[in-house]
Amino acid sequence: MVAAYAGTGNQVLASRCFLTFCELEEYNLSYNQLTVFPTTPLNVKTLRKFYIQGNNISSFDVNSTTFGQIEDLEDFKADLPSDSAVCSTGQWKSTHGARFCVTDSTTGNSSSGTSPLIFVLFAGIVVVVLLACVLVLQWLTYRKERSSELHSHASGDEHLYSIFNPDFEAHETMRVRLAADPIIVTNRIDYGEVKLGRCISRGGFGLVYVGTYRGRRVAVKKIRVNRDAEASQIEQFIREITLMAMLRHPRIVEFIGVAWEALVDLSAVTELMERGDLSTVLRNCREKGYRLTWSDHKATIALHIVEALAYLHSLSPKVIHRDLKSKNVLLNEEMQAKLSDFGISREHHDVETHMTAGMGTSFWIAPEVLNGQDYDERADVFSFGVVLSELDTDDYPYWDAANQPRSKLQEGEILQLVATGQLRPSFSSSCPAAILEVATRCLQVRPEDRPSATELVRIFQDLVRLELSSNSTDLRASSLSMDSVE
């Protein structure tokens, strides 16, 4: 059964329909501060259960069609109208233990009033059709003018988006998906309230801006939609937004909403992590002569990362991040770490789905993925082991100060050695023994030899409690061994 749940402030908590056209059977809008009775979900033919209790709905006036739809449901729950509520334009009717003022119920057999009503309806339909024709004609004229302008500026300005390109019709399906997906619709916010500032990050097909939304500083991720934009990139972005909307955890970057007016405006609005990504912070601190230590920040950052992984891996079905690296770990003003960038994350079903290849940046990829084998959430644990190397050395894995990057050929050679278990990222000579032991376990070639994210949470909770310092290399590894974990 496909179900959609909405919590306070229209925040979707769980769903499993993603980007397919959902055969929605259950819709829960309880405790959403609604003031008007929501009738739109009742138009979904497959809907069987509908819940709207805990809202501030002041009027339970519905027409007979809506009342019939409610009667046909298997289950319906709503708060009762107050005793002082009046029904002056219809009559009270009850179903599923709730009362409704049915406003257009037939109260007599006279047909004297039907003819004027039919005339009004017919006239309204004619007006709507005429307006639609005018709008279509204006749109076709505008599109033709903009298409000519596009061809006259073939040098390619980034503001000439592909919506004016004749090939843009291929994106029509995605616009329909946006309008039909209950997760997207429930989390939609007003695009006009999202104000963009400077661009702080540029990716292969994405841009991230500092912005504001209702007075709050936010991060706004937009797809780089130009004439070269591919439908697959837009679809991947929509999939990422859908997944972000489902995730709720203190160690996951908070998703605020999705906004758009046209497909080219599609924006994911999240909390702003003021200090940026972990990779940049580590290198900036090193260049300024101030290095973070395991005792002041690094152990806590590692704990935050594995807390996020443990949450993702605990979901049903499990969510595998697939692109864990320091660039995708963001830090706020208090140096708290949160996981971001779910562009290539996937759900993993233990029984029916096998996952192979097609995942994150090469130097963080687990051997089983490099070898084209099936993999599961333990691939994220291997990537975390590489992140521990970055935390310890304040440098890139493999291509660090001692091994400067040279070429794609060298990258291929490195990956071959990683895939066969002959090479692991380096650690500093001052790396605490307990950290090195944990990293070694995470970087095992055989996935079954790696600890789970839940085990890693308990290990790093112990490390943080012990206030492990960068000089505490004499700390006995046995004090953090798996034997001490319940």
Tab-separated table of C-alpha atoms in Angstrom:
chain	number	residue	atom	x	y	z
A	1	MET	CA	0.000	0.000	0.000
A	2	VAL	CA	1.322	3.453	-0.909
A	3	ALA	CA	0.888	5.918	1.930
A	4	ALA	CA	1.838	9.551	2.390
A	5	TYR	CA	2.207	11.125	5.794
A	6	ALA	CA	2.485	14.807	6.572
A	7	GLY	CA	3.586	16.289	9.876
A	8	THR	CA	3.534	19.746	11.431
A	9	GLY	CA	4.132	22.426	8.861
A	10	ASN	CA	3.497	20.114	5.898
A	11	GLN	CA	6.730	18.175	6.409
A	12	VAL	CA	6.562	14.732	4.784
A	13	LEU	CA	7.838	12.096	7.181
A	14	ALA	CA	7.651	8.946	5.120
A	15	SER	CA	6.671	7.680	1.719
A	16	ARG	CA	7.851	5.148	-0.770
A	17	CYS	CA	6.465	6.301	-4.108
A	18	PHE	CA	9.466	8.396	-5.267
A	19	LEU	CA	9.076	9.490	-8.891
A	20	THR	CA	6.509	7.006	-10.189
A	21	PHE	CA	2.843	7.916	-10.515
A	22	CYS	CA	1.595	6.852	-7.106
A	23	GLU	CA	-1.483	4.689	-6.613
A	24	LEU	CA	-2.069	6.490	-3.312
A	25	GLU	CA	-4.215	4.501	-0.878
A	26	GLU	CA	-3.664	6.344	2.409
A	27	TYR	CA	-3.125	10.051	3.056
A	28	ASN	CA	-2.470	11.498	6.525
A	29	LEU	CA	-2.727	15.278	6.916
A	30	SER	CA	-3.184	15.239	10.689
A	31	TYR	CA	-1.718	18.070	12.791
A	32	ASN	CA	-0.863	20.273	9.799
A	33	GLN	CA	-2.525	23.513	10.963
A	34	LEU	CA	-5.105	23.253	8.182
A	35	THR	CA	-8.006	25.712	8.392
A	36	VAL	CA	-9.951	24.617	5.313
A	37	PHE	CA	-11.253	21.111	4.664
A	38	PRO	CA	-8.874	19.554	2.064
A	39	THR	CA	-10.894	18.029	-0.766
A	40	THR	CA	-8.171	17.514	-3.399
A	41	PRO	CA	-6.849	14.167	-2.009
A	42	LEU	CA	-10.368	12.738	-2.286
A	43	ASN	CA	-10.081	12.947	-6.073
A	44	VAL	CA	-7.455	10.177	-6.035
A	45	LYS	CA	-9.468	7.171	-7.182
A	46	THR	CA	-7.374	4.650	-5.240
A	47	LEU	CA	-7.640	6.500	-1.895
A	48	ARG	CA	-8.991	4.239	0.860
A	49	LYS	CA	-7.977	5.965	4.100
A	50	PHE	CA	-7.886	9.708	4.891
A	51	TYR	CA	-6.941	11.328	8.219
A	52	ILE	CA	-7.164	15.052	9.073
A	53	GLN	CA	-7.574	15.163	12.848
A	54	GLY	CA	-5.647	17.662	14.947
A	55	ASN	CA	-6.164	20.624	12.576
A	56	ASN	CA	-7.928	23.970	12.993
A	57	ILE	CA	-10.661	23.394	10.411
A	58	SER	CA	-13.494	25.813	11.154
A	59	SER	CA	-15.850	24.859	8.334
A	60	PHE	CA	-17.035	21.364	7.483
A	61	ASP	CA	-19.199	22.553	4.562
A	62	VAL	CA	-18.905	20.095	1.669
A	63	ASN	CA	-20.938	19.351	-1.417
A	64	SER	CA	-22.753	16.081	-1.961
A	65	THR	CA	-20.025	14.727	-4.257
A	66	THR	CA	-17.336	15.239	-1.612
A	67	PHE	CA	-19.587	13.743	1.064
A	68	GLY	CA	-20.108	10.682	-1.133
A	69	GLN	CA	-16.350	10.315	-1.594
A	70	ILE	CA	-15.871	10.405	2.188
A	71	GLU	CA	-18.621	7.823	2.680
A	72	ASP	CA	-16.855	5.480	0.234
A	73	LEU	CA	-13.585	5.506	2.222
A	74	GLU	CA	-12.633	2.492	4.328
A	75	ASP	CA	-11.472	4.739	7.160
A	76	PHE	CA	-11.747	8.464	7.867
A	77	LYS	CA	-10.821	10.417	10.971
A	78	ALA	CA	-11.415	14.114	11.655
A	79	ASP	CA	-12.222	16.364	14.578
A	80	LEU	CA	-15.935	17.023	15.040
A	81	PRO	CA	-17.284	20.527	14.345
A	82	SER	CA	-17.885	22.540	17.490
A	83	ASP	CA	-21.357	22.424	19.059
A	84	SER	CA	-21.839	26.061	18.061
A	85	ALA	CA	-21.311	25.302	14.379
A	86	VAL	CA	-24.321	26.096	12.187
A	87	CYS	CA	-25.443	24.675	8.853
A	88	SER	CA	-27.598	27.404	7.334
A	89	THR	CA	-27.008	26.570	3.677
A	90	GLY	CA	-27.537	22.812	3.755
A	91	GLN	CA	-28.216	19.976	6.147
A	92	TRP	CA	-26.113	18.003	8.605
A	93	LYS	CA	-25.097	14.505	7.565
A	94	SER	CA	-22.844	12.027	9.363
A	95	THR	CA	-20.380	9.393	8.194
A	96	HIS	CA	-17.402	7.666	9.842
A	97	GLY	CA	-18.393	9.380	13.117
A	98	ALA	CA	-17.973	12.897	11.691
A	99	ARG	CA	-20.633	15.518	10.853
A	100	PHE	CA	-20.677	17.547	7.644
A	101	CYS	CA	-22.841	20.379	6.413
A	102	VAL	CA	-23.789	19.122	2.943
A	103	THR	CA	-24.562	22.335	1.072
A	104	ASP	CA	-25.950	21.169	-2.250
A	105	SER	CA	-28.045	18.154	-1.204
A	106	THR	CA	-31.331	17.826	-3.072
A	107	THR	CA	-34.136	19.150	-0.848
A	108	GLY	CA	-37.021	18.797	-3.258
A	109	ASN	CA	-38.129	17.397	-6.592
A	110	SER	CA	-38.677	20.726	-8.290
A	111	SER	CA	-36.642	21.313	-11.404
A	112	SER	CA	-37.506	24.967	-11.729
A	113	GLY	CA	-34.053	26.061	-10.604
A	114	THR	CA	-32.038	23.735	-12.811
A	115	SER	CA	-32.292	25.579	-16.107
A	116	PRO	CA	-30.608	28.797	-14.912
A	117	LEU	CA	-27.904	26.695	-13.279
A	118	ILE	CA	-27.252	24.775	-16.497
A	119	PHE	CA	-27.092	28.040	-18.424
A	120	VAL	CA	-24.583	29.512	-15.991
A	121	LEU	CA	-22.433	26.379	-16.132
A	122	PHE	CA	-22.495	26.330	-19.934
A	123	ALA	CA	-21.577	30.011	-20.135
A	124	GLY	CA	-18.731	29.448	-17.700
A	125	ILE	CA	-17.355	26.571	-19.760
A	126	VAL	CA	-17.439	28.705	-22.917
A	127	VAL	CA	-15.539	31.513	-21.185
A	128	VAL	CA	-12.901	29.103	-19.853
A	129	VAL	CA	-12.377	27.542	-23.289
A	130	LEU	CA	-11.987	30.961	-24.918
A	131	LEU	CA	-9.486	32.064	-22.280
A	132	ALA	CA	-7.517	28.849	-22.735
A	133	CYS	CA	-7.333	29.421	-26.492
A	134	VAL	CA	-6.057	32.963	-25.970
A	135	LEU	CA	-3.407	31.802	-23.505
A	136	VAL	CA	-2.223	29.010	-25.806
A	137	LEU	CA	-1.949	31.453	-28.711
A	138	GLN	CA	0.055	33.900	-26.583
A	139	TRP	CA	2.356	31.123	-25.370
A	140	LEU	CA	3.027	29.892	-28.922
A	141	THR	CA	3.818	33.443	-30.050
A	142	TYR	CA	6.132	34.009	-27.086
A	143	ARG	CA	7.882	30.674	-27.635
A	144	LYS	CA	8.489	31.472	-31.286
A	145	GLU	CA	9.982	34.865	-30.408
A	146	ARG	CA	12.247	33.418	-27.718
A	147	SER	CA	13.343	30.583	-29.991
A	148	SER	CA	14.455	33.133	-32.576
A	149	GLU	CA	16.309	35.060	-29.883
A	150	LEU	CA	18.042	31.884	-28.774
A	151	HIS	CA	19.318	31.113	-32.265
A	152	SER	CA	20.557	34.698	-32.669
A	153	HIS	CA	22.676	34.298	-29.516
A	154	ALA	CA	24.243	30.954	-30.348
A	155	SER	CA	27.373	31.823	-28.358
A	156	GLY	CA	25.493	30.599	-25.303
A	157	ASP	CA	24.634	32.740	-22.335
A	158	GLU	CA	23.784	30.736	-19.212
A	159	HIS	CA	20.546	32.672	-18.822
A	160	LEU	CA	19.146	31.247	-22.059
A	161	TYR	CA	17.670	28.206	-20.453
A	162	SER	CA	16.578	25.119	-22.275
A	163	ILE	CA	12.938	25.971	-21.713
A	164	PHE	CA	13.279	28.014	-24.888
A	165	ASN	CA	14.940	25.163	-26.723
A	166	PRO	CA	12.798	23.076	-29.107
A	167	ASP	CA	14.058	19.952	-27.320
A	168	PHE	CA	12.628	21.111	-24.013
A	169	GLU	CA	9.377	19.225	-24.657
A	170	ALA	CA	11.281	16.126	-23.506
A	171	HIS	CA	11.073	17.562	-19.977
A	172	GLU	CA	7.269	17.709	-20.000
A	173	THR	CA	7.034	14.330	-18.291
A	174	MET	CA	9.069	15.618	-15.353
A	175	ARG	CA	6.803	18.634	-14.941
A	176	VAL	CA	3.869	16.246	-14.711
A	177	ARG	CA	5.757	14.175	-12.120
A	178	LEU	CA	6.396	17.249	-10.011
A	179	ALA	CA	2.704	18.085	-9.997
A	180	ALA	CA	1.656	14.501	-9.209
A	181	ASP	CA	4.203	13.445	-6.582
A	182	PRO	CA	2.626	13.827	-3.105
A	183	ILE	CA	6.022	14.282	-1.427
A	184	ILE	CA	6.990	17.121	-3.758
A	185	VAL	CA	3.575	18.781	-3.548
A	186	THR	CA	3.385	18.545	0.255
A	187	ASN	CA	6.849	20.100	0.642
A	188	ARG	CA	6.420	22.830	-1.957
A	189	ILE	CA	7.106	26.369	-0.753
A	190	ASP	CA	6.512	29.711	-2.456
A	191	TYR	CA	9.284	30.353	-4.978
A	192	GLY	CA	8.689	34.090	-4.622
A	193	GLU	CA	9.739	33.924	-0.969
A	194	VAL	CA	13.124	32.375	-1.816
A	195	LYS	CA	15.722	35.103	-2.373
A	196	LEU	CA	19.082	34.184	-3.911
A	197	GLY	CA	22.430	35.673	-2.912
A	198	ARG	CA	25.916	34.743	-4.046
A	199	CYS	CA	26.838	31.377	-5.496
A	200	ILE	CA	28.953	29.396	-3.013
A	201	SER	CA	29.399	26.121	-4.884
A	202	ARG	CA	29.451	24.919	-8.474
A	203	GLY	CA	29.165	21.246	-9.316
A	204	GLY	CA	28.966	19.277	-12.518
A	205	PHE	CA	25.334	20.192	-13.070
A	206	GLY	CA	24.350	21.969	-9.853
A	207	LEU	CA	24.767	25.379	-8.265
A	208	VAL	CA	24.391	26.232	-4.575
A	209	TYR	CA	23.528	29.756	-3.447
A	210	VAL	CA	23.297	31.506	-0.117
A	211	GLY	CA	19.731	32.732	0.154
A	212	THR	CA	16.945	33.724	2.488
A	213	TYR	CA	13.509	32.260	3.079
A	214	ARG	CA	11.086	34.041	5.390
A	215	GLY	CA	13.935	35.840	7.109
A	216	ARG	CA	16.049	32.719	7.589
A	217	ARG	CA	19.419	32.280	5.895
A	218	VAL	CA	19.304	29.135	3.788
A	219	ALA	CA	21.183	27.237	1.106
A	220	VAL	CA	19.482	26.964	-2.273
A	221	LYS	CA	20.539	24.221	-4.670
A	222	LYS	CA	19.522	24.640	-8.289
A	223	ILE	CA	20.239	22.529	-11.318
A	224	ARG	CA	22.422	24.157	-13.952
A	225	VAL	CA	19.718	24.149	-16.622
A	226	ASN	CA	21.142	25.463	-19.874
A	227	ARG	CA	20.935	24.344	-23.446
A	228	ASP	CA	23.072	21.288	-22.707
A	229	ALA	CA	20.943	20.105	-19.796
A	230	GLU	CA	19.917	16.472	-20.002
A	231	ALA	CA	16.609	15.093	-18.831
A	232	SER	CA	18.465	12.487	-16.761
A	233	GLN	CA	20.175	15.222	-14.727
A	234	ILE	CA	16.872	16.904	-13.939
A	235	GLU	CA	15.332	13.552	-13.046
A	236	GLN	CA	18.252	12.805	-10.714
A	237	PHE	CA	17.763	16.178	-9.020
A	238	ILE	CA	14.048	15.488	-8.539
A	239	ARG	CA	14.916	12.090	-7.059
A	240	GLU	CA	17.403	13.744	-4.673
A	241	ILE	CA	14.782	16.272	-3.558
A	242	THR	CA	12.274	13.478	-2.949
A	243	LEU	CA	14.754	11.586	-0.784
A	244	MET	CA	15.840	14.698	1.164
A	245	ALA	CA	12.193	15.444	1.948
A	246	MET	CA	11.866	12.035	3.594
A	247	LEU	CA	14.911	12.277	5.856
A	248	ARG	CA	14.612	13.762	9.340
A	249	HIS	CA	17.638	13.482	11.633
A	250	PRO	CA	19.882	15.935	13.542
A	251	ARG	CA	22.912	14.704	11.556
A	252	ILE	CA	21.281	15.158	8.151
A	253	VAL	CA	21.195	18.651	6.640
A	254	GLU	CA	17.661	19.918	7.270
A	255	PHE	CA	15.401	20.007	4.218
A	256	ILE	CA	13.147	23.071	4.249
A	257	GLY	CA	11.254	22.741	0.991
A	258	VAL	CA	11.199	22.639	-2.788
A	259	ALA	CA	10.292	25.683	-4.854
A	260	TRP	CA	9.686	26.365	-8.516
A	261	GLU	CA	7.624	28.383	-10.929
A	262	ALA	CA	8.949	26.671	-14.050
A	263	LEU	CA	11.159	23.612	-14.378
A	264	VAL	CA	14.220	25.825	-14.830
A	265	ASP	CA	13.570	27.371	-11.396
A	266	LEU	CA	13.505	24.039	-9.544
A	267	SER	CA	15.250	24.653	-6.207
A	268	ALA	CA	15.939	22.581	-3.106
A	269	VAL	CA	16.017	24.795	-0.013
A	270	THR	CA	17.974	23.511	3.001
A	271	GLU	CA	19.525	24.867	6.151
A	272	LEU	CA	22.722	26.841	5.643
A	273	MET	CA	25.844	25.217	7.094
A	274	GLU	CA	27.952	28.292	7.710
A	275	ARG	CA	31.434	26.751	7.805
A	276	GLY	CA	31.053	24.828	4.569
A	277	ASP	CA	32.351	21.349	3.809
A	278	LEU	CA	34.772	19.368	5.961
A	279	SER	CA	37.388	19.050	3.205
A	280	THR	CA	37.709	22.820	2.828
A	281	VAL	CA	37.743	23.417	6.593
A	282	LEU	CA	40.566	20.895	7.122
A	283	ARG	CA	42.737	22.389	4.396
A	284	ASN	CA	42.063	25.997	5.392
A	285	CYS	CA	43.011	25.258	8.996
A	286	ARG	CA	46.203	23.526	7.849
A	287	GLU	CA	47.186	26.444	5.608
A	288	LYS	CA	46.594	28.926	8.435
A	289	GLY	CA	48.765	26.896	10.802
A	290	TYR	CA	45.893	25.852	13.031
A	291	ARG	CA	45.118	22.151	12.774
A	292	LEU	CA	42.087	20.554	14.335
A	293	THR	CA	42.853	17.721	16.743
A	294	TRP	CA	41.066	14.512	17.618
A	295	SER	CA	40.392	15.812	21.113
A	296	ASP	CA	38.860	19.159	20.179
A	297	HIS	CA	36.769	18.435	17.089
A	298	LYS	CA	37.747	15.459	14.949
A	299	ALA	CA	36.375	12.648	17.125
A	300	THR	CA	33.075	14.509	17.476
A	301	ILE	CA	32.872	15.126	13.729
A	302	ALA	CA	33.488	11.422	13.089
A	303	LEU	CA	30.753	10.570	15.613
A	304	HIS	CA	28.293	12.863	13.841
A	305	ILE	CA	29.053	11.227	10.483
A	306	VAL	CA	28.446	7.687	11.728
A	307	GLU	CA	25.275	8.813	13.517
A	308	ALA	CA	23.981	9.965	10.127
A	309	LEU	CA	25.007	6.665	8.508
A	310	ALA	CA	23.391	4.631	11.280
A	311	TYR	CA	20.141	6.525	10.704
A	312	LEU	CA	20.221	5.971	6.925
A	313	HIS	CA	21.037	2.291	7.314
A	314	SER	CA	18.254	1.823	9.894
A	315	LEU	CA	15.502	2.910	7.505
A	316	SER	CA	13.316	0.333	5.808
A	317	PRO	CA	14.312	-0.074	3.077
A	318	LYS	CA	17.855	0.975	3.946
A	319	VAL	CA	19.260	4.091	2.305
A	320	ILE	CA	22.855	3.852	1.083
A	321	HIS	CA	24.533	7.231	0.660
A	322	ARG	CA	26.988	5.950	-1.998
A	323	ASP	CA	28.992	9.204	-2.121
A	324	LEU	CA	30.368	9.662	1.385
A	325	LYS	CA	33.451	11.902	1.388
A	326	SER	CA	34.610	14.985	3.264
A	327	LYS	CA	33.156	17.271	0.563
A	328	ASN	CA	29.691	15.963	1.435
A	329	VAL	CA	30.087	16.511	5.176
A	330	LEU	CA	29.030	20.054	6.102
A	331	LEU	CA	29.812	21.971	9.297
A	332	ASN	CA	27.709	24.623	11.001
A	333	GLU	CA	28.902	27.516	13.139
A	334	GLU	CA	29.267	25.226	16.185
A	335	MET	CA	31.405	22.756	14.179
A	336	GLN	CA	28.618	20.186	14.221
A	337	ALA	CA	28.764	17.889	11.200
A	338	LYS	CA	25.819	16.921	9.018
A	339	LEU	CA	25.611	14.711	5.954
A	340	SER	CA	24.512	16.205	2.634
A	341	ASP	CA	24.323	15.544	-1.109
A	342	PHE	CA	22.015	12.602	-1.709
A	343	GLY	CA	22.145	12.913	-5.486
A	344	ILE	CA	23.204	9.307	-6.065
A	345	SER	CA	21.847	7.753	-2.870
A	346	ARG	CA	19.655	4.712	-3.308
A	347	GLU	CA	17.280	2.552	-1.325
A	348	HIS	CA	18.463	-1.020	-0.828
A	349	HIS	CA	16.009	-3.909	-0.570
A	350	ASP	CA	17.680	-6.936	0.995
A	351	VAL	CA	15.812	-9.544	-1.016
A	352	GLU	CA	14.713	-8.315	-4.378
A	353	THR	CA	17.374	-5.788	-5.362
A	354	HIS	CA	21.067	-6.168	-6.118
A	355	MET	CA	23.103	-3.004	-6.442
A	356	THR	CA	26.164	-2.759	-8.618
A	357	ALA	CA	28.458	0.044	-9.796
A	358	GLY	CA	27.393	3.579	-10.693
A	359	MET	CA	28.335	5.312	-7.467
A	360	GLY	CA	30.472	8.091	-5.955
A	361	THR	CA	33.846	9.698	-6.376
A	362	SER	CA	36.492	7.086	-7.167
A	363	PHE	CA	38.956	7.337	-4.247
A	364	TRP	CA	36.194	6.748	-1.670
A	365	ILE	CA	34.661	3.715	-3.404
A	366	ALA	CA	34.726	0.293	-1.740
A	367	PRO	CA	36.597	-2.604	-3.448
A	368	GLU	CA	33.421	-4.609	-4.099
A	369	VAL	CA	31.981	-1.678	-6.039
A	370	LEU	CA	35.200	-1.163	-8.023
A	371	ASN	CA	35.078	-4.865	-8.902
A	372	GLY	CA	31.487	-4.603	-10.136
A	373	GLN	CA	30.124	-6.874	-7.413
A	374	ASP	CA	26.887	-6.586	-5.465
A	375	TYR	CA	27.178	-4.244	-2.494
A	376	ASP	CA	25.143	-3.011	0.428
A	377	GLU	CA	25.357	-0.398	3.202
A	378	ARG	CA	28.817	-1.631	4.198
A	379	ALA	CA	30.173	0.206	1.143
A	380	ASP	CA	29.386	3.416	3.081
A	381	VAL	CA	31.464	2.096	5.994
A	382	PHE	CA	34.497	1.685	3.712
A	383	SER	CA	34.018	5.271	2.498
A	384	PHE	CA	33.915	6.389	6.125
A	385	GLY	CA	37.306	4.734	6.644
A	386	VAL	CA	38.679	6.914	3.834
A	387	VAL	CA	37.120	9.985	5.491
A	388	LEU	CA	38.959	9.058	8.712
A	389	SER	CA	42.189	9.261	6.691
A	390	GLU	CA	41.202	12.757	5.532
A	391	LEU	CA	40.386	13.775	9.098
A	392	ASP	CA	43.729	12.481	10.351
A	393	THR	CA	45.994	13.896	7.620
A	394	ASP	CA	44.017	17.058	6.754
A	395	ASP	CA	44.651	16.038	3.154
A	396	TYR	CA	43.220	14.141	0.204
A	397	PRO	CA	43.377	10.346	0.263
A	398	TYR	CA	46.171	8.795	-1.826
A	399	TRP	CA	46.997	12.104	-3.545
A	400	ASP	CA	48.337	13.820	-0.463
A	401	ALA	CA	51.430	15.903	0.314
A	402	ALA	CA	53.668	12.853	-0.139
A	403	ASN	CA	51.975	11.675	-3.334
A	404	GLN	CA	51.090	14.616	-5.537
A	405	PRO	CA	48.377	14.054	-8.183
A	406	ARG	CA	49.782	13.349	-11.592
A	407	SER	CA	47.378	11.892	-14.135
A	408	LYS	CA	44.310	9.813	-14.842
A	409	LEU	CA	46.670	6.921	-15.514
A	410	GLN	CA	47.957	7.122	-11.953
A	411	GLU	CA	44.363	7.294	-10.681
A	412	GLY	CA	43.552	4.087	-12.536
A	413	GLU	CA	46.594	2.362	-11.078
A	414	ILE	CA	45.598	3.446	-7.566
A	415	LEU	CA	42.062	2.144	-7.997
A	416	GLN	CA	43.337	-1.222	-9.235
A	417	LEU	CA	45.427	-1.565	-6.078
A	418	VAL	CA	42.483	-0.514	-3.891
A	419	ALA	CA	40.181	-3.020	-5.609
A	420	THR	CA	42.568	-5.880	-4.844
A	421	GLY	CA	43.254	-4.781	-1.271
A	422	GLN	CA	46.888	-3.842	-1.939
A	423	LEU	CA	46.551	-0.143	-1.122
A	424	ARG	CA	44.836	1.832	1.618
A	425	PRO	CA	44.841	5.579	2.333
A	426	SER	CA	47.650	6.757	4.587
A	427	PHE	CA	47.452	8.006	8.177
A	428	SER	CA	49.790	10.305	10.085
A	429	SER	CA	52.443	9.024	12.466
A	430	SER	CA	50.611	10.819	15.284
A	431	CYS	CA	47.266	9.167	14.586
A	432	PRO	CA	45.873	7.753	17.856
A	433	ALA	CA	46.027	3.968	17.991
A	434	ALA	CA	42.300	3.631	18.635
A	435	ILE	CA	41.462	5.703	15.548
A	436	LEU	CA	43.863	3.696	13.421
A	437	GLU	CA	42.294	0.451	14.621
A	438	VAL	CA	38.786	1.630	13.747
A	439	ALA	CA	39.920	2.853	10.321
A	440	THR	CA	41.653	-0.455	9.611
A	441	ARG	CA	38.444	-2.340	10.333
A	442	CYS	CA	36.403	-0.003	8.132
A	443	LEU	CA	38.865	-0.434	5.239
A	444	GLN	CA	38.727	-4.226	5.148
A	445	VAL	CA	38.381	-5.706	1.654
A	446	ARG	CA	35.645	-8.127	2.730
A	447	PRO	CA	32.450	-6.207	3.611
A	448	GLU	CA	31.555	-8.742	6.300
A	449	ASP	CA	34.762	-7.843	8.172
A	450	ARG	CA	33.735	-4.190	8.554
A	451	PRO	CA	31.810	-2.872	11.560
A	452	SER	CA	28.258	-1.631	11.118
A	453	ALA	CA	27.415	2.053	11.417
A	454	THR	CA	25.651	1.321	14.707
A	455	GLU	CA	28.830	-0.266	16.097
A	456	LEU	CA	30.822	2.753	14.946
A	457	VAL	CA	28.455	5.083	16.794
A	458	ARG	CA	29.168	3.264	20.070
A	459	ILE	CA	32.915	3.261	19.433
A	460	PHE	CA	33.070	7.002	18.790
A	461	GLN	CA	30.770	7.755	21.701
A	462	ASP	CA	33.423	6.067	23.851
A	463	LEU	CA	36.187	8.037	22.129
A	464	VAL	CA	34.452	11.353	22.707
A	465	ARG	CA	33.798	10.492	26.349
A	466	LEU	CA	37.462	9.633	26.841
A	467	GLU	CA	38.447	12.970	25.247
A	468	LEU	CA	41.013	11.262	23.088
A	469	SER	CA	43.885	13.626	22.306
A	470	SER	CA	46.201	13.566	19.323
A	471	ASN	CA	48.994	12.413	21.639
A	472	SER	CA	47.027	9.599	23.255
A	473	THR	CA	48.516	6.904	21.083
A	474	ASP	CA	49.080	4.754	24.157
A	475	LEU	CA	45.328	4.381	24.676
A	476	ARG	CA	44.680	0.677	24.640
A	477	ALA	CA	42.641	-0.414	21.672
A	478	SER	CA	41.075	-3.087	23.834
A	479	SER	CA	39.172	-0.417	25.742
A	480	LEU	CA	37.259	0.270	22.536
A	481	SER	CA	37.069	-3.266	21.225
A	482	MET	CA	33.834	-4.783	20.034
A	483	ASP	CA	33.793	-7.039	23.095
A	484	SER	CA	32.776	-4.030	25.173
A	485	VAL	CA	29.822	-3.201	22.923
A	486	GLU	CA	26.445	-4.666	23.768
